[in-house]
Structures are given as structure tokens and as C-alpha cells.
Amino acid sequence: MSGAKLKKSHYLIIAIVALAIGHFAYIFLSPYVFMGVAMKRLSNGWTMTNQFIQGPQTTMHSRQIVRPSPDMAYSVCVYDLRNSSIHIRAAPWDDYMSISVFAANGDNIYSVNDREAPNGVDFVLEGPTYATIAATDVETVYSPSMHGIILDRRLAPTKQRFELAKVARQNNICAPNTLK
Amino acid sequence: MPRTNLIFSLICALLIASLAFVIGVVLSFKFVSAPSISIKGWRISPLVGTIAADPYTRATIAKSGLLALTRKEAIYLSADSETETGAKLSENCDYLVEGIELPARWWSITLYAEDDYLAQNDDGHPSFDATASKGAANYRIIISPKKPVSGAWISSKNGGNFRA
């Protein structure tokens, strides 16, 4: 009868192995989980993908993304590349601005700032399966994941600058690619 | 009987494994941090946001710095304790942050509460940035829950054990 029981040492080994699995599961999966939560929040439950959404001025009520800067004006586009590549355009800004592309694991796979693109940003974002043919006359960026986030940051530390940023951002485009 | 014992043992093993798994996740969530360099109490993680980031850096950033820029665009310095004593920063104390104008196109010092969001106060002073320093060679900022008589101010009201 005793042969059918597990020994204390077996339980200890099971506990240690499970603890290690829990640790590594957190380390490797948490970036996808946190990004998934952020993408869902920022796209209003996945209903507003492939379009720029202008964020309001950062206040104590801004709780969608951790550590927001109160000095920046943010626009965000949650991308979905399953059906087509997408075309991104961001209007120029007369101070610091950047466009950053984040993959589903949170990696910043591409970024460009106002000094590198003084006339504004223009590129096509292509998915990992190369299912669609991107336009050749604009820069093509390849994402390793079908989903992710594009973030437009503009330095706007005052209310007046924020209002100007709002106007500038109205010309931003994040939409299914129609360029051929 | 042996079969009953085995089933009981397997149920116990499953419970222990589940509990240990959850503990592993919770401890990792609470204590895992990215490899960093510390300079006078200010920590910097050079691989933030990069494809080359190790899994520990990536997991740490996902929790407390999601959508951070890479070193090409920005460097993030973080402090959660006093330079001299090492005591945790607290809204119950007043602090003086001073330094020379940073060699950057733009910089800011922002206060985040324990939950990594802006502190829940409507003082309107969550940060101090380069445009406010107006190109001065040195800056001095008071971090306090109450507005100082004069000088630059970041409000720590409702910040708890905050970080900058």
C-alpha cells in the first residue's frame, strides 16, 4: 500500500518544479498579457483598430498606460494586420515628436522622430506573414506580430501647445493600406 | 486501497503544484526587476524597449513602463529612494532635487505614485520639464505635498511611496 503513495521528497520536487514553471511563465508571457490588456483598452475593446485615437491631455485620471508623461500629447493606433498592411502618416510638428511601433510583446520595433522626418512621417506597416504586397514608393516596416500599438508623441507641456498638437494630429492617418 | 492512496496522492500533488505555480507567478510579479545601473540613486535600464532586451527586462517594462522608448529616443532614470540614506521616497517628507542642465534636447522629472500612475491630486504640478527651466544652468526642484513659498515644485500629495 505504501508503494502507491508519493513520498515527501516527491511533493517537494513537484512544488519546486511548479514554482519554476510559474516564474518562467510570468517572465515569458506577461509582456503579451500586459500588451493585450493595453491594446484592448486603447482600441475600446478591439472595436477601434487601424485608426488613430487622440488622447486627452494627461491628468491624474489618465490610467490607460502606466507612467504617462503630463508634458506629451499622445495619439495611439492599435494595429491589426490580419487582413492587410496599414498605411501610417503623421503630420509634422515644430518641436519634439516621435512615432513608435510596438509589437505584441512590447518591443519597440521602429521609431522615427521629427529630426529624422521634418516633413512628417509616412510608412507602411506589413505583417509577419507578408500576406499583402506593400507599396514600394514608401518605407515599409515589418512587424513580427499581427497586432501591436503605434504611438504618436508630441511635446506639448502647456495647454496652448496641447491645443496646437490636437490640430496637427488631425492630419494623422492609420488605415488599411490602399497604396499600390 | 492502493488505488485510493494513489488518487489521494495525485490530488495532493496537483494542489501543491497549483499553489506553487501561483506563488511563482505572484512572487515574480512582485519582485522581478530589470538589470540596471545605479548612479547616485537614479537607476537606468539600458535595454528598455529594445528587441535585444532580455526576458527579465521585457517583463519588468511590461509591468511598469509599457510603451517605453528605446535608448535611441530616450533614457529613463528612475529613483524611488533618497540618495544619501536610501530610505524610500514618501509623501510625508519634503525633498530637494538639484542638478545641472541636462545635455538633452528635452528632459523632465515626473512623479509617479506607487501604482505607476500620476499621483491622485489636482495640484497641477505633476512634473518639472526643460521648458520650465528656461535654459538655466542649474535647477532646484522641491518635491513636497504642499506648495513651497517659492521655487519650482512637484506635488507629492497622495503619492505614497512615490518614484521620480
mmCIF file of C-alpha atoms in Angstrom:
data_model
loop_
_atom_site.group_PDB
_atom_site.id
_atom_site.type_symbol
_atom_site.label_atom_id
_atom_site.label_comp_id
_atom_site.label_asym_id
_atom_site.label_seq_id
_atom_site.Cartn_x
_atom_site.Cartn_y
_atom_site.Cartn_z
ATOM 1 C CA MET A 1 0.000 0.000 0.000
ATOM 2 C CA SER A 2 2.778 2.380 0.875
ATOM 3 C CA GLY A 3 4.260 1.875 -2.594
ATOM 4 C CA ALA A 4 1.269 3.682 -4.125
ATOM 5 C CA LYS A 5 1.890 6.840 -2.069
ATOM 6 C CA LEU A 6 4.093 9.728 -3.095
ATOM 7 C CA LYS A 7 6.941 10.481 -0.720
ATOM 8 C CA LYS A 8 7.545 13.891 0.873
ATOM 9 C CA SER A 9 10.531 14.387 -1.385
ATOM 10 C CA HIS A 10 8.290 13.874 -4.417
ATOM 11 C CA TYR A 11 5.947 16.624 -3.221
ATOM 12 C CA LEU A 12 8.915 18.907 -2.675
ATOM 13 C CA ILE A 13 10.191 18.289 -6.185
ATOM 14 C CA ILE A 14 6.700 18.878 -7.609
ATOM 15 C CA ALA A 15 6.442 22.163 -5.688
ATOM 16 C CA ILE A 16 9.852 23.384 -6.848
ATOM 17 C CA VAL A 17 9.170 22.482 -10.484
ATOM 18 C CA ALA A 18 5.717 24.157 -10.392
ATOM 19 C CA LEU A 19 7.228 27.250 -8.759
ATOM 20 C CA ALA A 20 9.833 27.448 -11.508
ATOM 21 C CA ILE A 21 7.195 26.968 -14.206
ATOM 22 C CA GLY A 22 5.114 29.760 -12.632
ATOM 23 C CA HIS A 23 8.141 32.042 -12.582
ATOM 24 C CA PHE A 24 9.122 31.423 -16.199
ATOM 25 C CA ALA A 25 5.504 31.570 -17.364
ATOM 26 C CA TYR A 26 5.308 35.053 -15.848
ATOM 27 C CA ILE A 27 8.632 36.152 -17.333
ATOM 28 C CA PHE A 28 7.856 34.999 -20.864
ATOM 29 C CA LEU A 29 4.094 35.548 -21.053
ATOM 30 C CA SER A 30 3.487 38.696 -19.004
ATOM 31 C CA PRO A 31 4.645 41.106 -21.772
ATOM 32 C CA TYR A 32 1.991 39.623 -24.089
ATOM 33 C CA VAL A 33 -0.643 39.787 -21.346
ATOM 34 C CA PHE A 34 0.106 43.407 -20.402
ATOM 35 C CA MET A 35 0.222 44.431 -24.079
ATOM 36 C CA GLY A 36 -3.030 42.563 -24.732
ATOM 37 C CA VAL A 37 -4.737 44.437 -21.921
ATOM 38 C CA ALA A 38 -3.345 47.761 -23.189
ATOM 39 C CA MET A 39 -4.429 47.074 -26.784
ATOM 40 C CA LYS A 40 -7.926 46.139 -25.663
ATOM 41 C CA ARG A 41 -8.241 49.298 -23.547
ATOM 42 C CA LEU A 42 -6.806 51.621 -26.185
ATOM 43 C CA SER A 43 -8.971 50.229 -29.001
ATOM 44 C CA ASN A 44 -12.134 50.358 -26.937
ATOM 45 C CA GLY A 45 -12.460 46.579 -26.723
ATOM 46 C CA TRP A 46 -10.879 45.921 -30.156
ATOM 47 C CA THR A 47 -13.619 47.962 -31.875
ATOM 48 C CA MET A 48 -11.324 50.829 -32.962
ATOM 49 C CA THR A 49 -8.286 49.261 -34.595
ATOM 50 C CA ASN A 50 -6.286 50.699 -37.513
ATOM 51 C CA GLN A 51 -7.185 54.294 -36.688
ATOM 52 C CA PHE A 52 -5.507 56.985 -34.649
ATOM 53 C CA ILE A 53 -7.277 57.918 -31.438
ATOM 54 C CA GLN A 54 -6.274 61.249 -29.917
ATOM 55 C CA GLY A 55 -5.633 61.046 -26.232
ATOM 56 C CA PRO A 56 -6.746 63.873 -23.955
ATOM 57 C CA GLN A 57 -4.190 65.922 -22.022
ATOM 58 C CA THR A 58 -2.600 63.694 -19.368
ATOM 59 C CA THR A 59 -4.034 64.195 -15.893
ATOM 60 C CA MET A 60 -4.316 62.200 -12.692
ATOM 61 C CA HIS A 61 -7.280 60.469 -14.351
ATOM 62 C CA SER A 62 -5.131 59.081 -17.219
ATOM 63 C CA ARG A 63 -4.876 55.411 -16.337
ATOM 64 C CA GLN A 64 -4.719 53.505 -19.602
ATOM 65 C CA ILE A 65 -0.936 53.167 -19.780
ATOM 66 C CA VAL A 66 1.464 53.260 -16.840
ATOM 67 C CA ARG A 67 3.781 56.249 -16.339
ATOM 68 C CA PRO A 68 2.169 58.689 -18.760
ATOM 69 C CA SER A 69 4.006 61.970 -19.267
ATOM 70 C CA PRO A 70 1.931 65.079 -18.496
ATOM 71 C CA ASP A 71 4.135 67.012 -20.940
ATOM 72 C CA MET A 72 3.291 64.927 -24.012
ATOM 73 C CA ALA A 73 0.289 64.784 -26.329
ATOM 74 C CA TYR A 74 -0.390 61.164 -27.240
ATOM 75 C CA SER A 75 -2.225 59.604 -30.176
ATOM 76 C CA VAL A 76 -2.480 55.863 -30.423
ATOM 77 C CA CYS A 77 -3.362 53.377 -33.157
ATOM 78 C CA VAL A 78 -3.864 49.722 -32.260
ATOM 79 C CA TYR A 79 -2.976 47.854 -35.440
ATOM 80 C CA ASP A 80 -4.440 44.665 -36.813
ATOM 81 C CA LEU A 81 -2.523 43.282 -39.794
ATOM 82 C CA ARG A 82 -4.559 40.130 -40.339
ATOM 83 C CA ASN A 83 -6.396 41.454 -43.383
ATOM 84 C CA SER A 84 -3.973 43.938 -44.882
ATOM 85 C CA SER A 85 -0.938 46.037 -44.262
ATOM 86 C CA ILE A 86 -1.613 49.513 -42.936
ATOM 87 C CA HIS A 87 -0.507 52.951 -44.026
ATOM 88 C CA ILE A 88 0.692 55.404 -41.377
ATOM 89 C CA ARG A 89 1.099 59.116 -41.822
ATOM 90 C CA ALA A 90 1.861 61.561 -39.044
ATOM 91 C CA ALA A 91 1.793 65.305 -39.509
ATOM 92 C CA PRO A 92 4.967 67.309 -38.801
ATOM 93 C CA TRP A 93 5.430 69.138 -35.505
ATOM 94 C CA ASP A 94 7.633 72.118 -34.694
ATOM 95 C CA ASP A 95 9.105 70.522 -31.567
ATOM 96 C CA TYR A 96 9.988 67.013 -30.448
ATOM 97 C CA MET A 97 7.671 64.339 -31.829
ATOM 98 C CA SER A 98 8.108 60.655 -32.494
ATOM 99 C CA ILE A 99 6.224 57.755 -33.928
ATOM 100 C CA SER A 100 6.959 54.391 -32.327
ATOM 101 C CA VAL A 101 5.744 50.957 -33.359
ATOM 102 C CA PHE A 102 5.429 48.293 -30.665
ATOM 103 C CA ALA A 103 4.991 44.569 -31.322
ATOM 104 C CA ALA A 104 2.647 42.337 -29.329
ATOM 105 C CA ASN A 105 5.399 41.591 -26.793
ATOM 106 C CA GLY A 106 6.074 45.294 -26.124
ATOM 107 C CA ASP A 107 9.272 45.531 -28.189
ATOM 108 C CA ASN A 108 9.771 48.926 -29.787
ATOM 109 C CA ILE A 109 10.426 47.650 -33.322
ATOM 110 C CA TYR A 110 10.567 51.013 -35.076
ATOM 111 C CA SER A 111 10.743 54.660 -34.162
ATOM 112 C CA VAL A 112 11.274 57.871 -36.037
ATOM 113 C CA ASN A 113 11.381 61.430 -34.736
ATOM 114 C CA ASP A 114 10.848 64.924 -36.102
ATOM 115 C CA ARG A 115 14.542 65.461 -36.863
ATOM 116 C CA GLU A 116 14.615 62.319 -39.000
ATOM 117 C CA ALA A 117 11.298 63.207 -40.646
ATOM 118 C CA PRO A 118 10.938 67.021 -40.592
ATOM 119 C CA ASN A 119 8.107 66.892 -43.150
ATOM 120 C CA GLY A 120 6.139 64.273 -41.281
ATOM 121 C CA VAL A 121 6.196 60.508 -41.082
ATOM 122 C CA ASP A 122 4.984 58.214 -43.865
ATOM 123 C CA PHE A 123 5.390 54.427 -43.958
ATOM 124 C CA VAL A 124 3.596 51.130 -44.493
ATOM 125 C CA LEU A 125 3.421 48.541 -41.740
ATOM 126 C CA GLU A 126 3.465 44.965 -43.002
ATOM 127 C CA GLY A 127 2.599 41.842 -41.032
ATOM 128 C CA PRO A 128 4.820 38.831 -40.317
ATOM 129 C CA THR A 129 3.248 36.635 -42.976
ATOM 130 C CA TYR A 130 3.802 39.098 -45.831
ATOM 131 C CA ALA A 131 0.215 38.312 -46.892
ATOM 132 C CA THR A 132 -0.200 41.568 -48.739
ATOM 133 C CA ILE A 133 2.071 43.464 -51.054
ATOM 134 C CA ALA A 134 3.219 46.740 -49.586
ATOM 135 C CA ALA A 135 3.664 49.814 -51.718
ATOM 136 C CA THR A 136 7.210 50.247 -52.912
ATOM 137 C CA ASP A 137 7.430 54.035 -53.004
ATOM 138 C CA VAL A 138 7.200 54.497 -49.238
ATOM 139 C CA GLU A 139 9.213 52.915 -46.489
ATOM 140 C CA THR A 140 7.957 49.501 -45.360
ATOM 141 C CA VAL A 141 8.269 48.398 -41.749
ATOM 142 C CA TYR A 142 7.779 44.757 -40.851
ATOM 143 C CA SER A 143 6.092 43.791 -37.614
ATOM 144 C CA PRO A 144 6.813 40.370 -36.102
ATOM 145 C CA SER A 145 3.234 40.247 -34.802
ATOM 146 C CA MET A 146 -0.225 40.755 -36.277
ATOM 147 C CA HIS A 147 -1.207 43.144 -33.501
ATOM 148 C CA GLY A 148 0.533 45.940 -31.693
ATOM 149 C CA ILE A 149 0.480 49.632 -30.955
ATOM 150 C CA ILE A 150 1.631 52.729 -32.853
ATOM 151 C CA LEU A 151 2.223 55.718 -30.615
ATOM 152 C CA ASP A 152 2.475 59.351 -31.667
ATOM 153 C CA ARG A 153 4.176 61.503 -29.005
ATOM 154 C CA ARG A 154 4.375 65.287 -29.301
ATOM 155 C CA LEU A 155 5.990 67.561 -26.789
ATOM 156 C CA ALA A 156 3.199 69.844 -25.569
ATOM 157 C CA PRO A 157 3.850 70.901 -21.984
ATOM 158 C CA THR A 158 1.282 73.711 -21.894
ATOM 159 C CA LYS A 159 -2.439 73.884 -22.606
ATOM 160 C CA GLN A 160 -1.773 76.145 -25.573
ATOM 161 C CA ARG A 161 0.764 73.727 -27.095
ATOM 162 C CA PHE A 162 -1.562 70.826 -26.464
ATOM 163 C CA GLU A 163 -4.339 72.569 -28.396
ATOM 164 C CA LEU A 164 -1.933 73.119 -31.305
ATOM 165 C CA ALA A 165 -0.898 69.456 -31.166
ATOM 166 C CA LYS A 166 -4.548 68.491 -31.332
ATOM 167 C CA VAL A 167 -4.928 70.406 -34.576
ATOM 168 C CA ALA A 168 -1.733 68.944 -36.061
ATOM 169 C CA ARG A 169 -2.710 65.391 -35.158
ATOM 170 C CA GLN A 170 -5.981 65.659 -37.051
ATOM 171 C CA ASN A 171 -3.986 65.030 -40.235
ATOM 172 C CA ASN A 172 -2.604 61.719 -38.952
ATOM 173 C CA ILE A 173 -3.562 58.567 -40.816
ATOM 174 C CA CYS A 174 -3.519 54.962 -39.656
ATOM 175 C CA ALA A 175 -5.639 52.956 -42.065
ATOM 176 C CA PRO A 176 -5.662 49.817 -44.240
ATOM 177 C CA ASN A 177 -3.102 50.277 -46.967
ATOM 178 C CA THR A 178 -4.506 51.297 -50.353
ATOM 179 C CA LEU A 179 -1.171 52.278 -51.879
ATOM 180 C CA LYS A 180 -0.063 50.184 -54.846
ATOM 181 C CA MET B 1 -6.780 0.683 -1.230
ATOM 182 C CA PRO B 2 -3.537 1.259 -3.165
ATOM 183 C CA ARG B 3 -5.571 2.890 -5.927
ATOM 184 C CA THR B 4 -7.311 5.148 -3.362
ATOM 185 C CA ASN B 5 -3.964 6.118 -1.911
ATOM 186 C CA LEU B 6 -2.604 6.903 -5.349
ATOM 187 C CA ILE B 7 -5.593 9.076 -6.267
ATOM 188 C CA PHE B 8 -5.291 10.925 -2.959
ATOM 189 C CA SER B 9 -1.562 11.411 -3.525
ATOM 190 C CA LEU B 10 -2.159 12.720 -7.051
ATOM 191 C CA ILE B 11 -4.807 15.166 -5.819
ATOM 192 C CA CYS B 12 -2.379 16.403 -3.158
ATOM 193 C CA ALA B 13 0.364 16.713 -5.786
ATOM 194 C CA LEU B 14 -1.959 18.670 -8.070
ATOM 195 C CA LEU B 15 -2.942 21.043 -5.278
ATOM 196 C CA ILE B 16 0.671 21.576 -4.272
ATOM 197 C CA ALA B 17 1.690 22.150 -7.896
ATOM 198 C CA SER B 18 -1.141 24.658 -8.445
ATOM 199 C CA LEU B 19 -0.303 26.538 -5.285
ATOM 200 C CA ALA B 20 3.403 26.586 -6.094
ATOM 201 C CA PHE B 21 2.641 27.792 -9.654
ATOM 202 C CA VAL B 22 0.536 30.685 -8.343
ATOM 203 C CA ILE B 23 3.211 31.576 -5.782
ATOM 204 C CA GLY B 24 5.797 31.538 -8.580
ATOM 205 C CA VAL B 25 3.710 33.970 -10.657
ATOM 206 C CA VAL B 26 2.914 36.277 -7.727
ATOM 207 C CA LEU B 27 6.498 36.429 -6.462
ATOM 208 C CA SER B 28 7.744 37.132 -9.976
ATOM 209 C CA PHE B 29 5.162 39.902 -10.422
ATOM 210 C CA LYS B 30 6.203 41.485 -7.147
ATOM 211 C CA PHE B 31 9.964 41.102 -7.161
ATOM 212 C CA VAL B 32 11.329 40.647 -10.686
ATOM 213 C CA SER B 33 13.260 43.668 -11.882
ATOM 214 C CA ALA B 34 15.302 44.506 -14.932
ATOM 215 C CA PRO B 35 19.096 44.537 -14.866
ATOM 216 C CA SER B 36 20.016 48.148 -14.217
ATOM 217 C CA ILE B 37 22.856 50.538 -13.495
ATOM 218 C CA SER B 38 22.553 52.839 -10.476
ATOM 219 C CA ILE B 39 24.047 56.345 -10.403
ATOM 220 C CA LYS B 40 23.582 58.207 -7.107
ATOM 221 C CA GLY B 41 20.205 56.623 -6.502
ATOM 222 C CA TRP B 42 18.990 57.021 -10.087
ATOM 223 C CA ARG B 43 18.580 53.702 -11.884
ATOM 224 C CA ILE B 44 18.793 53.183 -15.619
ATOM 225 C CA SER B 45 17.985 50.053 -17.640
ATOM 226 C CA PRO B 46 19.874 50.405 -20.928
ATOM 227 C CA LEU B 47 17.895 47.774 -22.834
ATOM 228 C CA VAL B 48 14.428 49.188 -22.181
ATOM 229 C CA GLY B 49 12.129 48.632 -25.147
ATOM 230 C CA THR B 50 14.744 47.092 -27.426
ATOM 231 C CA ILE B 51 14.428 43.856 -29.349
ATOM 232 C CA ALA B 52 17.675 42.864 -27.612
ATOM 233 C CA ALA B 53 16.037 43.177 -24.192
ATOM 234 C CA ASP B 54 16.371 40.080 -22.021
ATOM 235 C CA PRO B 55 13.132 38.421 -20.851
ATOM 236 C CA TYR B 56 13.509 39.921 -17.351
ATOM 237 C CA THR B 57 13.828 43.465 -18.694
ATOM 238 C CA ARG B 58 10.884 42.893 -21.025
ATOM 239 C CA ALA B 59 8.714 41.550 -18.191
ATOM 240 C CA THR B 60 9.668 44.435 -15.891
ATOM 241 C CA ILE B 61 8.976 47.073 -18.523
ATOM 242 C CA ALA B 62 5.659 45.446 -19.451
ATOM 243 C CA LYS B 63 4.534 45.914 -15.860
ATOM 244 C CA SER B 64 5.870 49.359 -15.037
ATOM 245 C CA GLY B 65 6.957 51.051 -18.273
ATOM 246 C CA LEU B 66 4.881 49.735 -21.144
ATOM 247 C CA LEU B 67 5.420 51.555 -24.465
ATOM 248 C CA ALA B 68 8.750 52.971 -23.302
ATOM 249 C CA LEU B 69 11.045 54.349 -25.969
ATOM 250 C CA THR B 70 14.395 52.787 -26.752
ATOM 251 C CA ARG B 71 17.729 54.399 -25.950
ATOM 252 C CA LYS B 72 17.766 55.863 -29.484
ATOM 253 C CA GLU B 73 14.979 58.242 -28.434
ATOM 254 C CA ALA B 74 15.032 58.494 -24.655
ATOM 255 C CA ILE B 75 16.805 57.458 -21.478
ATOM 256 C CA TYR B 76 14.686 56.813 -18.412
ATOM 257 C CA LEU B 77 16.228 57.449 -14.994
ATOM 258 C CA SER B 78 14.201 56.252 -12.048
ATOM 259 C CA ALA B 79 14.571 56.931 -8.331
ATOM 260 C CA ASP B 80 12.456 55.557 -5.514
ATOM 261 C CA SER B 81 14.782 56.238 -2.575
ATOM 262 C CA GLU B 82 16.817 59.062 -1.078
ATOM 263 C CA THR B 83 20.346 59.449 -2.453
ATOM 264 C CA GLU B 84 22.050 59.644 0.943
ATOM 265 C CA THR B 85 20.028 57.445 3.287
ATOM 266 C CA GLY B 86 18.482 55.013 0.819
ATOM 267 C CA ALA B 87 15.114 55.469 2.549
ATOM 268 C CA LYS B 88 12.029 55.034 0.383
ATOM 269 C CA LEU B 89 10.646 58.303 -1.002
ATOM 270 C CA SER B 90 7.486 59.268 0.836
ATOM 271 C CA GLU B 91 4.814 61.922 0.541
ATOM 272 C CA ASN B 92 5.332 62.584 4.260
ATOM 273 C CA CYS B 93 8.712 64.203 3.576
ATOM 274 C CA ASP B 94 9.972 67.149 1.545
ATOM 275 C CA TYR B 95 12.834 66.629 -0.914
ATOM 276 C CA LEU B 96 15.203 68.815 -2.842
ATOM 277 C CA VAL B 97 16.217 67.686 -6.322
ATOM 278 C CA GLU B 98 19.040 69.696 -7.814
ATOM 279 C CA GLY B 99 21.353 69.352 -10.747
ATOM 280 C CA ILE B 100 22.815 70.984 -13.783
ATOM 281 C CA GLU B 101 21.008 71.446 -17.083
ATOM 282 C CA LEU B 102 20.962 68.023 -18.700
ATOM 283 C CA PRO B 103 22.690 67.561 -22.063
ATOM 284 C CA ALA B 104 19.482 66.597 -23.807
ATOM 285 C CA ARG B 105 17.110 68.191 -26.276
ATOM 286 C CA TRP B 106 14.355 67.888 -23.695
ATOM 287 C CA TRP B 107 14.021 66.339 -20.261
ATOM 288 C CA SER B 108 11.527 66.167 -17.458
ATOM 289 C CA ILE B 109 11.179 64.907 -13.914
ATOM 290 C CA THR B 110 7.758 63.395 -13.261
ATOM 291 C CA LEU B 111 6.378 61.993 -10.031
ATOM 292 C CA TYR B 112 4.522 58.681 -10.114
ATOM 293 C CA ALA B 113 2.609 57.171 -7.228
ATOM 294 C CA GLU B 114 3.154 53.596 -6.086
ATOM 295 C CA ASP B 115 0.784 52.322 -8.786
ATOM 296 C CA ASP B 116 2.960 53.916 -11.527
ATOM 297 C CA TYR B 117 0.310 56.489 -12.477
ATOM 298 C CA LEU B 118 0.285 60.220 -11.682
ATOM 299 C CA ALA B 119 -0.494 60.912 -8.035
ATOM 300 C CA GLN B 120 -4.169 61.491 -7.336
ATOM 301 C CA ASN B 121 -4.123 65.217 -6.654
ATOM 302 C CA ASP B 122 -5.323 68.246 -8.568
ATOM 303 C CA ASP B 123 -2.386 70.497 -7.634
ATOM 304 C CA GLY B 124 -1.430 70.766 -11.317
ATOM 305 C CA HIS B 125 2.275 70.155 -10.630
ATOM 306 C CA PRO B 126 2.989 66.512 -11.545
ATOM 307 C CA SER B 127 6.293 67.277 -13.278
ATOM 308 C CA PHE B 128 9.034 69.785 -13.994
ATOM 309 C CA ASP B 129 10.451 69.905 -17.508
ATOM 310 C CA ALA B 130 13.198 71.549 -19.515
ATOM 311 C CA THR B 131 10.889 74.209 -20.927
ATOM 312 C CA ALA B 132 10.114 75.331 -17.364
ATOM 313 C CA SER B 133 13.827 75.566 -16.505
ATOM 314 C CA LYS B 134 14.181 78.086 -19.368
ATOM 315 C CA GLY B 135 17.733 77.037 -20.133
ATOM 316 C CA ALA B 136 19.114 77.825 -16.670
ATOM 317 C CA ALA B 137 22.493 76.264 -15.913
ATOM 318 C CA ASN B 138 21.185 74.688 -12.707
ATOM 319 C CA TYR B 139 17.823 73.592 -11.470
ATOM 320 C CA ARG B 140 16.389 73.165 -7.969
ATOM 321 C CA ILE B 141 13.042 71.497 -7.501
ATOM 322 C CA ILE B 142 11.139 70.954 -4.275
ATOM 323 C CA ILE B 143 9.111 67.745 -4.065
ATOM 324 C CA SER B 144 6.543 68.224 -1.357
ATOM 325 C CA PRO B 145 2.822 67.645 -0.697
ATOM 326 C CA LYS B 146 2.496 71.394 -0.018
ATOM 327 C CA LYS B 147 3.389 74.237 -2.345
ATOM 328 C CA PRO B 148 6.653 75.878 -1.212
ATOM 329 C CA VAL B 149 6.864 79.626 -0.691
ATOM 330 C CA SER B 150 8.965 79.974 -3.823
ATOM 331 C CA GLY B 151 10.738 77.950 -6.488
ATOM 332 C CA ALA B 152 9.936 75.035 -8.748
ATOM 333 C CA TRP B 153 7.600 72.460 -7.264
ATOM 334 C CA ILE B 154 6.428 68.917 -7.910
ATOM 335 C CA SER B 155 3.488 67.887 -5.751
ATOM 336 C CA SER B 156 3.786 64.562 -3.924
ATOM 337 C CA LYS B 157 0.334 64.810 -2.370
ATOM 338 C CA ASN B 158 -1.306 61.345 -2.377
ATOM 339 C CA GLY B 159 1.869 59.906 -3.911
ATOM 340 C CA GLY B 160 2.507 57.428 -1.087
ATOM 341 C CA ASN B 161 5.936 55.859 -1.552
ATOM 342 C CA PHE B 162 6.363 57.522 -4.920
ATOM 343 C CA ARG B 163 9.090 57.395 -7.541
ATOM 344 C CA ALA B 164 10.528 60.053 -9.825
#
